[in-house]
Amino acid sequence: MPGATFPDEALSDDKFLCGKLRLLQPVKGYRAATDAVLLAAACPAVPGQTVLDLGCGAGAASFCLASRVPGLIQSGLELQPEYADLARRNAARNGIAFEVAEGDLTRMPPSLRRDFDHVIANPPWYPPGGTASPVRQRATAMQVRLPVGEWVAAGARRLAPGGWLTVIAGADSVPELLAALSPKLGSATILPLAAREGREALRVILRARKGGRAAFRLLPPLVIHAGEAHTGDREHYSPLAREILREGAALPAAFS
């Protein structure tokens, strides 16, 4: 639907990184949260490099990355026109240069058929029918339409030699993620994300390099919340998670 957009009354104005960013998001559609911030924190980009965000949505991951790393040349690919429009609006209101192309990652728009230093992605994780949302845009953003291996392959095609792919995905997708790396990607590292100490990791961050030859690394989990359970109506982030989610910090060197 060319020109499709969310009406203003259907949007909320949300703070990210303690108000450093203000993003419009649909009240009833897919809404970015901690995954987008963690994905941005895991991308090892430096000023002057190019970054492609596959399935950029309203732009949360790219804009969190831009807040930490000035001078990036950023682009996004988004399947849903309404979200592509939001990404453009959010880029303008936050003063961030961001090229957004509408299209499918299996048929990359011509404007994005070039090499990038980094590709980031937060693929949908629910199986078809796995979310009961009646909202079309939210269901499309959250339900798996393409296998996660297709996202890895698309990212590999767009990376320059030596470029980095960074993906946040469900822990159950790790076998498929690793199987999709060969032959173009190597030097893979996986960081499990655990809600609390001793809990099973439900999400992981994968980082891999085009042409990389280093040994695979499985890192200790990043624990998001402190303590065994929430106590009262307040934040319970671990110190490291708070630095990332509230201050926009990068993952420390130990996770690189």
PDB file of C-alpha atoms in Angstrom:
ATOM      1  CA  MET A   1       0.000   0.000   0.000  1.00  0.00           C
ATOM      2  CA  PRO A   2       2.150   2.903  -1.196  1.00  0.00           C
ATOM      3  CA  GLY A   3       1.702   5.962   0.984  1.00  0.00           C
ATOM      4  CA  ALA A   4       0.086   4.001   3.816  1.00  0.00           C
ATOM      5  CA  THR A   5       0.503   5.561   7.251  1.00  0.00           C
ATOM      6  CA  PHE A   6      -0.752   5.262  10.813  1.00  0.00           C
ATOM      7  CA  PRO A   7      -3.211   8.005  11.801  1.00  0.00           C
ATOM      8  CA  ASP A   8      -1.859  10.317  14.490  1.00  0.00           C
ATOM      9  CA  GLU A   9      -4.539   9.274  16.980  1.00  0.00           C
ATOM     10  CA  ALA A  10      -3.303   5.660  16.732  1.00  0.00           C
ATOM     11  CA  LEU A  11       0.238   6.563  17.820  1.00  0.00           C
ATOM     12  CA  SER A  12       2.010   6.979  21.127  1.00  0.00           C
ATOM     13  CA  ASP A  13       5.096   9.148  21.677  1.00  0.00           C
ATOM     14  CA  ASP A  14       7.576   6.946  23.537  1.00  0.00           C
ATOM     15  CA  LYS A  15      10.866   7.704  25.271  1.00  0.00           C
ATOM     16  CA  PHE A  16      13.946   5.567  24.670  1.00  0.00           C
ATOM     17  CA  LEU A  17      17.308   5.841  26.447  1.00  0.00           C
ATOM     18  CA  CYS A  18      15.904   7.992  29.239  1.00  0.00           C
ATOM     19  CA  GLY A  19      14.389  10.423  26.765  1.00  0.00           C
ATOM     20  CA  LYS A  20      17.398  10.840  24.463  1.00  0.00           C
ATOM     21  CA  LEU A  21      15.112   9.545  21.711  1.00  0.00           C
ATOM     22  CA  ARG A  22      11.393  10.111  21.184  1.00  0.00           C
ATOM     23  CA  LEU A  23       9.746   7.608  18.855  1.00  0.00           C
ATOM     24  CA  LEU A  24       6.232   7.437  17.479  1.00  0.00           C
ATOM     25  CA  GLN A  25       4.846   3.911  17.709  1.00  0.00           C
ATOM     26  CA  PRO A  26       1.408   2.424  17.077  1.00  0.00           C
ATOM     27  CA  VAL A  27      -0.612   1.950  20.238  1.00  0.00           C
ATOM     28  CA  LYS A  28      -1.990  -1.376  18.983  1.00  0.00           C
ATOM     29  CA  GLY A  29       0.690  -2.426  16.500  1.00  0.00           C
ATOM     30  CA  TYR A  30       4.138  -3.928  17.006  1.00  0.00           C
ATOM     31  CA  ARG A  31       6.073  -1.854  19.543  1.00  0.00           C
ATOM     32  CA  ALA A  32       9.846  -1.938  19.938  1.00  0.00           C
ATOM     33  CA  ALA A  33      11.197  -2.477  23.435  1.00  0.00           C
ATOM     34  CA  THR A  34      14.370  -3.896  24.985  1.00  0.00           C
ATOM     35  CA  ASP A  35      15.338  -6.117  22.031  1.00  0.00           C
ATOM     36  CA  ALA A  36      15.924  -3.102  19.783  1.00  0.00           C
ATOM     37  CA  VAL A  37      18.131  -1.397  22.385  1.00  0.00           C
ATOM     38  CA  LEU A  38      20.142  -4.571  23.017  1.00  0.00           C
ATOM     39  CA  LEU A  39      20.622  -5.086  19.280  1.00  0.00           C
ATOM     40  CA  ALA A  40      21.997  -1.558  18.938  1.00  0.00           C
ATOM     41  CA  ALA A  41      24.324  -2.118  21.903  1.00  0.00           C
ATOM     42  CA  ALA A  42      25.743  -5.251  20.269  1.00  0.00           C
ATOM     43  CA  CYS A  43      26.601  -3.678  16.901  1.00  0.00           C
ATOM     44  CA  PRO A  44      30.362  -2.828  16.801  1.00  0.00           C
ATOM     45  CA  ALA A  45      29.996   0.094  14.376  1.00  0.00           C
ATOM     46  CA  VAL A  46      32.332   3.098  14.475  1.00  0.00           C
ATOM     47  CA  PRO A  47      31.850   6.609  13.063  1.00  0.00           C
ATOM     48  CA  GLY A  48      31.815   6.819   9.277  1.00  0.00           C
ATOM     49  CA  GLN A  49      30.691   3.232   8.678  1.00  0.00           C
ATOM     50  CA  THR A  50      27.547   2.086   6.868  1.00  0.00           C
ATOM     51  CA  VAL A  51      24.765   0.124   8.585  1.00  0.00           C
ATOM     52  CA  LEU A  52      21.723  -1.651   7.130  1.00  0.00           C
ATOM     53  CA  ASP A  53      18.799  -2.510   9.426  1.00  0.00           C
ATOM     54  CA  LEU A  54      16.763  -5.405   7.985  1.00  0.00           C
ATOM     55  CA  GLY A  55      13.134  -5.112   9.092  1.00  0.00           C
ATOM     56  CA  CYS A  56      13.753  -1.732  10.677  1.00  0.00           C
ATOM     57  CA  GLY A  57      10.173  -1.163  11.876  1.00  0.00           C
ATOM     58  CA  ALA A  58       9.800   2.329  13.331  1.00  0.00           C
ATOM     59  CA  GLY A  59      13.593   2.625  13.512  1.00  0.00           C
ATOM     60  CA  ALA A  60      14.267   1.985  17.216  1.00  0.00           C
ATOM     61  CA  ALA A  61      17.428  -0.127  16.847  1.00  0.00           C
ATOM     62  CA  SER A  62      18.990   2.143  14.233  1.00  0.00           C
ATOM     63  CA  PHE A  63      18.241   5.297  16.203  1.00  0.00           C
ATOM     64  CA  CYS A  64      19.605   3.850  19.452  1.00  0.00           C
ATOM     65  CA  LEU A  65      22.766   2.973  17.534  1.00  0.00           C
ATOM     66  CA  ALA A  66      22.951   6.489  16.074  1.00  0.00           C
ATOM     67  CA  SER A  67      22.603   7.956  19.568  1.00  0.00           C
ATOM     68  CA  ARG A  68      25.732   6.074  20.663  1.00  0.00           C
ATOM     69  CA  VAL A  69      27.807   6.276  17.474  1.00  0.00           C
ATOM     70  CA  PRO A  70      27.783   9.630  15.629  1.00  0.00           C
ATOM     71  CA  GLY A  71      28.528   9.913  11.934  1.00  0.00           C
ATOM     72  CA  LEU A  72      27.082   6.607  10.766  1.00  0.00           C
ATOM     73  CA  ILE A  73      25.524   6.234   7.312  1.00  0.00           C
ATOM     74  CA  GLN A  74      22.342   4.300   8.083  1.00  0.00           C
ATOM     75  CA  SER A  75      19.729   2.599   5.933  1.00  0.00           C
ATOM     76  CA  GLY A  76      16.698   0.484   6.700  1.00  0.00           C
ATOM     77  CA  LEU A  77      14.569  -2.065   4.864  1.00  0.00           C
ATOM     78  CA  GLU A  78      10.934  -2.414   5.949  1.00  0.00           C
ATOM     79  CA  LEU A  79       8.219  -4.638   4.499  1.00  0.00           C
ATOM     80  CA  GLN A  80       5.228  -2.701   5.864  1.00  0.00           C
ATOM     81  CA  PRO A  81       4.670   0.785   4.396  1.00  0.00           C
ATOM     82  CA  GLU A  82       3.104   2.090   7.619  1.00  0.00           C
ATOM     83  CA  TYR A  83       6.253   1.284   9.583  1.00  0.00           C
ATOM     84  CA  ALA A  84       8.534   2.614   6.858  1.00  0.00           C
ATOM     85  CA  ASP A  85       6.635   5.898   7.087  1.00  0.00           C
ATOM     86  CA  LEU A  86       7.036   5.921  10.890  1.00  0.00           C
ATOM     87  CA  ALA A  87      10.778   5.297  10.554  1.00  0.00           C
ATOM     88  CA  ARG A  88      11.096   8.320   8.281  1.00  0.00           C
ATOM     89  CA  ARG A  89       9.043  10.477  10.642  1.00  0.00           C
ATOM     90  CA  ASN A  90      11.038   9.316  13.667  1.00  0.00           C
ATOM     91  CA  ALA A  91      14.333   9.987  11.880  1.00  0.00           C
ATOM     92  CA  ALA A  92      13.244  13.542  11.096  1.00  0.00           C
ATOM     93  CA  ARG A  93      12.003  14.344  14.598  1.00  0.00           C
ATOM     94  CA  ASN A  94      15.252  13.036  16.154  1.00  0.00           C
ATOM     95  CA  GLY A  95      17.523  14.723  13.616  1.00  0.00           C
ATOM     96  CA  ILE A  96      18.965  11.437  12.321  1.00  0.00           C
ATOM     97  CA  ALA A  97      19.808  10.808   8.663  1.00  0.00           C
ATOM     98  CA  PHE A  98      18.173   7.490   7.757  1.00  0.00           C
ATOM     99  CA  GLU A  99      17.376   6.098   4.300  1.00  0.00           C
ATOM    100  CA  VAL A 100      14.318   3.805   4.390  1.00  0.00           C
ATOM    101  CA  ALA A 101      13.412   1.482   1.523  1.00  0.00           C
ATOM    102  CA  GLU A 102      10.197  -0.513   1.374  1.00  0.00           C
ATOM    103  CA  GLY A 103      10.455  -4.106   0.250  1.00  0.00           C
ATOM    104  CA  ASP A 104      11.136  -7.764   0.943  1.00  0.00           C
ATOM    105  CA  LEU A 105      14.581  -8.954   2.027  1.00  0.00           C
ATOM    106  CA  THR A 106      14.401 -11.819  -0.485  1.00  0.00           C
ATOM    107  CA  ARG A 107      13.939  -9.250  -3.280  1.00  0.00           C
ATOM    108  CA  MET A 108      16.163  -6.443  -2.083  1.00  0.00           C
ATOM    109  CA  PRO A 109      15.211  -3.029  -3.488  1.00  0.00           C
ATOM    110  CA  PRO A 110      17.797  -1.747  -5.999  1.00  0.00           C
ATOM    111  CA  SER A 111      18.666   1.206  -3.758  1.00  0.00           C
ATOM    112  CA  LEU A 112      20.042  -1.215  -1.121  1.00  0.00           C
ATOM    113  CA  ARG A 113      21.951  -3.534  -3.445  1.00  0.00           C
ATOM    114  CA  ARG A 114      25.348  -2.374  -2.254  1.00  0.00           C
ATOM    115  CA  ASP A 115      27.891  -3.342   0.396  1.00  0.00           C
ATOM    116  CA  PHE A 116      27.534  -2.318   4.044  1.00  0.00           C
ATOM    117  CA  ASP A 117      29.994  -2.466   6.939  1.00  0.00           C
ATOM    118  CA  HIS A 118      27.249  -3.758   9.258  1.00  0.00           C
ATOM    119  CA  VAL A 119      23.885  -5.431   8.956  1.00  0.00           C
ATOM    120  CA  ILE A 120      21.584  -5.666  11.988  1.00  0.00           C
ATOM    121  CA  ALA A 121      18.287  -7.525  12.312  1.00  0.00           C
ATOM    122  CA  ASN A 122      15.591  -8.467  14.804  1.00  0.00           C
ATOM    123  CA  PRO A 123      13.595 -11.125  12.894  1.00  0.00           C
ATOM    124  CA  PRO A 124      10.038 -12.079  13.922  1.00  0.00           C
ATOM    125  CA  TRP A 125      10.010 -14.974  16.370  1.00  0.00           C
ATOM    126  CA  TYR A 126       6.430 -16.283  16.683  1.00  0.00           C
ATOM    127  CA  PRO A 127       5.374 -19.135  14.379  1.00  0.00           C
ATOM    128  CA  PRO A 128       2.412 -18.419  12.060  1.00  0.00           C
ATOM    129  CA  GLY A 129      -0.661 -18.280  14.272  1.00  0.00           C
ATOM    130  CA  GLY A 130       1.571 -18.040  17.341  1.00  0.00           C
ATOM    131  CA  THR A 131       0.289 -14.628  18.380  1.00  0.00           C
ATOM    132  CA  ALA A 132      -3.375 -13.891  18.776  1.00  0.00           C
ATOM    133  CA  SER A 133      -3.043 -10.234  17.796  1.00  0.00           C
ATOM    134  CA  PRO A 134      -5.919  -9.112  15.565  1.00  0.00           C
ATOM    135  CA  VAL A 135      -3.846  -6.131  14.397  1.00  0.00           C
ATOM    136  CA  ARG A 136      -2.451  -6.874  10.933  1.00  0.00           C
ATOM    137  CA  GLN A 137       0.706  -4.797  11.326  1.00  0.00           C
ATOM    138  CA  ARG A 138       1.591  -6.359  14.675  1.00  0.00           C
ATOM    139  CA  ALA A 139       0.961  -9.912  13.457  1.00  0.00           C
ATOM    140  CA  THR A 140       3.100  -9.314  10.364  1.00  0.00           C
ATOM    141  CA  ALA A 141       5.947  -7.877  12.443  1.00  0.00           C
ATOM    142  CA  MET A 142       5.944 -10.695  15.015  1.00  0.00           C
ATOM    143  CA  GLN A 143       5.057 -13.876  13.113  1.00  0.00           C
ATOM    144  CA  VAL A 144       7.688 -15.831  11.228  1.00  0.00           C
ATOM    145  CA  ARG A 145       7.157 -15.472   7.500  1.00  0.00           C
ATOM    146  CA  LEU A 146      10.683 -16.382   6.420  1.00  0.00           C
ATOM    147  CA  PRO A 147      13.059 -18.783   8.236  1.00  0.00           C
ATOM    148  CA  VAL A 148      15.723 -17.006  10.272  1.00  0.00           C
ATOM    149  CA  GLY A 149      18.309 -18.526   7.947  1.00  0.00           C
ATOM    150  CA  GLU A 150      16.909 -16.344   5.156  1.00  0.00           C
ATOM    151  CA  TRP A 151      17.629 -13.258   7.263  1.00  0.00           C
ATOM    152  CA  VAL A 152      21.215 -14.415   7.800  1.00  0.00           C
ATOM    153  CA  ALA A 153      21.653 -15.116   4.088  1.00  0.00           C
ATOM    154  CA  ALA A 154      20.226 -11.718   3.124  1.00  0.00           C
ATOM    155  CA  GLY A 155      22.544 -10.012   5.585  1.00  0.00           C
ATOM    156  CA  ALA A 156      25.569 -11.892   4.259  1.00  0.00           C
ATOM    157  CA  ARG A 157      24.782 -10.797   0.709  1.00  0.00           C
ATOM    158  CA  ARG A 158      24.758  -7.145   1.729  1.00  0.00           C
ATOM    159  CA  LEU A 159      27.939  -7.187   3.835  1.00  0.00           C
ATOM    160  CA  ALA A 160      31.265  -5.950   2.578  1.00  0.00           C
ATOM    161  CA  PRO A 161      34.234  -8.301   3.126  1.00  0.00           C
ATOM    162  CA  GLY A 162      35.093  -8.152   6.814  1.00  0.00           C
ATOM    163  CA  GLY A 163      31.683  -6.680   7.683  1.00  0.00           C
ATOM    164  CA  TRP A 164      29.663  -7.741  10.708  1.00  0.00           C
ATOM    165  CA  LEU A 165      26.181  -9.244  10.981  1.00  0.00           C
ATOM    166  CA  THR A 166      24.428  -8.733  14.339  1.00  0.00           C
ATOM    167  CA  VAL A 167      21.105 -10.473  15.016  1.00  0.00           C
ATOM    168  CA  ILE A 168      18.876 -10.809  18.076  1.00  0.00           C
ATOM    169  CA  ALA A 169      16.657 -13.897  17.955  1.00  0.00           C
ATOM    170  CA  GLY A 170      14.990 -16.631  19.973  1.00  0.00           C
ATOM    171  CA  ALA A 171      17.307 -19.110  21.670  1.00  0.00           C
ATOM    172  CA  ASP A 172      15.491 -21.951  19.919  1.00  0.00           C
ATOM    173  CA  SER A 173      16.735 -20.572  16.594  1.00  0.00           C
ATOM    174  CA  VAL A 174      20.440 -21.052  17.427  1.00  0.00           C
ATOM    175  CA  PRO A 175      20.870 -24.272  15.385  1.00  0.00           C
ATOM    176  CA  GLU A 176      19.369 -22.605  12.312  1.00  0.00           C
ATOM    177  CA  LEU A 177      21.374 -19.421  12.846  1.00  0.00           C
ATOM    178  CA  LEU A 178      24.651 -21.335  13.010  1.00  0.00           C
ATOM    179  CA  ALA A 179      23.782 -23.581  10.058  1.00  0.00           C
ATOM    180  CA  ALA A 180      23.090 -20.499   7.921  1.00  0.00           C
ATOM    181  CA  LEU A 181      26.526 -18.940   8.487  1.00  0.00           C
ATOM    182  CA  SER A 182      28.490 -21.125   6.096  1.00  0.00           C
ATOM    183  CA  PRO A 183      30.148 -20.439   3.707  1.00  0.00           C
ATOM    184  CA  LYS A 184      30.216 -16.618   3.876  1.00  0.00           C
ATOM    185  CA  LEU A 185      30.196 -15.874   7.608  1.00  0.00           C
ATOM    186  CA  GLY A 186      32.477 -16.955  10.437  1.00  0.00           C
ATOM    187  CA  SER A 187      34.071 -15.756  13.704  1.00  0.00           C
ATOM    188  CA  ALA A 188      30.647 -16.243  15.275  1.00  0.00           C
ATOM    189  CA  THR A 189      29.860 -15.264  18.863  1.00  0.00           C
ATOM    190  CA  ILE A 190      26.606 -15.940  20.704  1.00  0.00           C
ATOM    191  CA  LEU A 191      25.559 -14.014  23.803  1.00  0.00           C
ATOM    192  CA  PRO A 192      22.596 -15.594  25.653  1.00  0.00           C
ATOM    193  CA  LEU A 193      20.129 -13.188  27.274  1.00  0.00           C
ATOM    194  CA  ALA A 194      18.669 -14.406  30.578  1.00  0.00           C
ATOM    195  CA  ALA A 195      15.845 -12.604  32.359  1.00  0.00           C
ATOM    196  CA  ARG A 196      17.353 -13.411  35.772  1.00  0.00           C
ATOM    197  CA  GLU A 197      20.320 -15.217  37.275  1.00  0.00           C
ATOM    198  CA  GLY A 198      19.854 -18.973  36.884  1.00  0.00           C
ATOM    199  CA  ARG A 199      17.016 -18.639  34.367  1.00  0.00           C
ATOM    200  CA  GLU A 200      17.053 -20.267  30.956  1.00  0.00           C
ATOM    201  CA  ALA A 201      18.018 -17.867  28.162  1.00  0.00           C
ATOM    202  CA  LEU A 202      15.076 -17.243  25.833  1.00  0.00           C
ATOM    203  CA  ARG A 203      16.856 -14.808  23.511  1.00  0.00           C
ATOM    204  CA  VAL A 204      20.374 -14.630  22.077  1.00  0.00           C
ATOM    205  CA  ILE A 205      22.509 -12.134  20.210  1.00  0.00           C
ATOM    206  CA  LEU A 206      24.558 -13.547  17.334  1.00  0.00           C
ATOM    207  CA  ARG A 207      27.486 -11.668  15.845  1.00  0.00           C
ATOM    208  CA  ALA A 208      29.380 -13.045  12.824  1.00  0.00           C
ATOM    209  CA  ARG A 209      31.904 -11.656  10.340  1.00  0.00           C
ATOM    210  CA  LYS A 210      31.972 -11.991   6.564  1.00  0.00           C
ATOM    211  CA  GLY A 211      35.059 -14.034   5.768  1.00  0.00           C
ATOM    212  CA  GLY A 212      35.821 -14.495   9.480  1.00  0.00           C
ATOM    213  CA  ARG A 213      37.945 -17.488  10.501  1.00  0.00           C
ATOM    214  CA  ALA A 214      38.113 -17.196  14.302  1.00  0.00           C
ATOM    215  CA  ALA A 215      36.781 -19.984  16.532  1.00  0.00           C
ATOM    216  CA  PHE A 216      33.135 -19.961  17.618  1.00  0.00           C
ATOM    217  CA  ARG A 217      32.514 -18.442  21.057  1.00  0.00           C
ATOM    218  CA  LEU A 218      29.594 -19.019  23.434  1.00  0.00           C
ATOM    219  CA  LEU A 219      29.632 -16.284  26.077  1.00  0.00           C
ATOM    220  CA  PRO A 220      28.252 -16.213  29.623  1.00  0.00           C
ATOM    221  CA  PRO A 221      24.673 -14.888  29.725  1.00  0.00           C
ATOM    222  CA  LEU A 222      23.826 -11.228  30.041  1.00  0.00           C
ATOM    223  CA  VAL A 223      21.393 -11.092  32.978  1.00  0.00           C
ATOM    224  CA  ILE A 224      18.724  -8.440  32.438  1.00  0.00           C
ATOM    225  CA  HIS A 225      17.032  -8.221  35.858  1.00  0.00           C
ATOM    226  CA  ALA A 226      18.554  -8.268  39.347  1.00  0.00           C
ATOM    227  CA  GLY A 227      17.131 -10.489  42.071  1.00  0.00           C
ATOM    228  CA  GLU A 228      14.839 -13.478  41.925  1.00  0.00           C
ATOM    229  CA  ALA A 229      11.635 -11.530  41.233  1.00  0.00           C
ATOM    230  CA  HIS A 230      10.222  -8.009  40.970  1.00  0.00           C
ATOM    231  CA  THR A 231       9.645  -6.345  44.347  1.00  0.00           C
ATOM    232  CA  GLY A 232       7.438  -3.310  44.040  1.00  0.00           C
ATOM    233  CA  ASP A 233       6.636  -1.008  41.151  1.00  0.00           C
ATOM    234  CA  ARG A 234      10.168  -0.023  40.114  1.00  0.00           C
ATOM    235  CA  GLU A 235      12.927  -1.066  37.774  1.00  0.00           C
ATOM    236  CA  HIS A 236      15.031  -4.081  38.665  1.00  0.00           C
ATOM    237  CA  TYR A 237      17.616  -4.055  35.890  1.00  0.00           C
ATOM    238  CA  SER A 238      21.070  -5.433  36.588  1.00  0.00           C
ATOM    239  CA  PRO A 239      23.761  -2.691  36.563  1.00  0.00           C
ATOM    240  CA  LEU A 240      25.027  -3.650  33.099  1.00  0.00           C
ATOM    241  CA  ALA A 241      21.529  -3.963  31.637  1.00  0.00           C
ATOM    242  CA  ARG A 242      20.637  -0.548  33.027  1.00  0.00           C
ATOM    243  CA  GLU A 243      23.692   1.055  31.379  1.00  0.00           C
ATOM    244  CA  ILE A 244      22.600  -0.421  28.043  1.00  0.00           C
ATOM    245  CA  LEU A 245      18.836   0.033  28.235  1.00  0.00           C
ATOM    246  CA  ARG A 246      18.714   3.419  29.935  1.00  0.00           C
ATOM    247  CA  GLU A 247      22.008   5.093  29.013  1.00  0.00           C
ATOM    248  CA  GLY A 248      22.555   3.623  25.542  1.00  0.00           C
ATOM    249  CA  ALA A 249      25.899   2.016  26.382  1.00  0.00           C
ATOM    250  CA  ALA A 250      27.534  -0.581  24.167  1.00  0.00           C
ATOM    251  CA  LEU A 251      28.110  -4.121  25.273  1.00  0.00           C
ATOM    252  CA  PRO A 252      31.478  -4.124  27.111  1.00  0.00           C
ATOM    253  CA  ALA A 253      34.665  -5.354  25.464  1.00  0.00           C
ATOM    254  CA  ALA A 254      34.316  -8.708  27.232  1.00  0.00           C
ATOM    255  CA  PHE A 255      31.335  -9.467  24.962  1.00  0.00           C
ATOM    256  CA  SER A 256      33.160  -8.518  21.734  1.00  0.00           C
TER     257      SER A 256
END
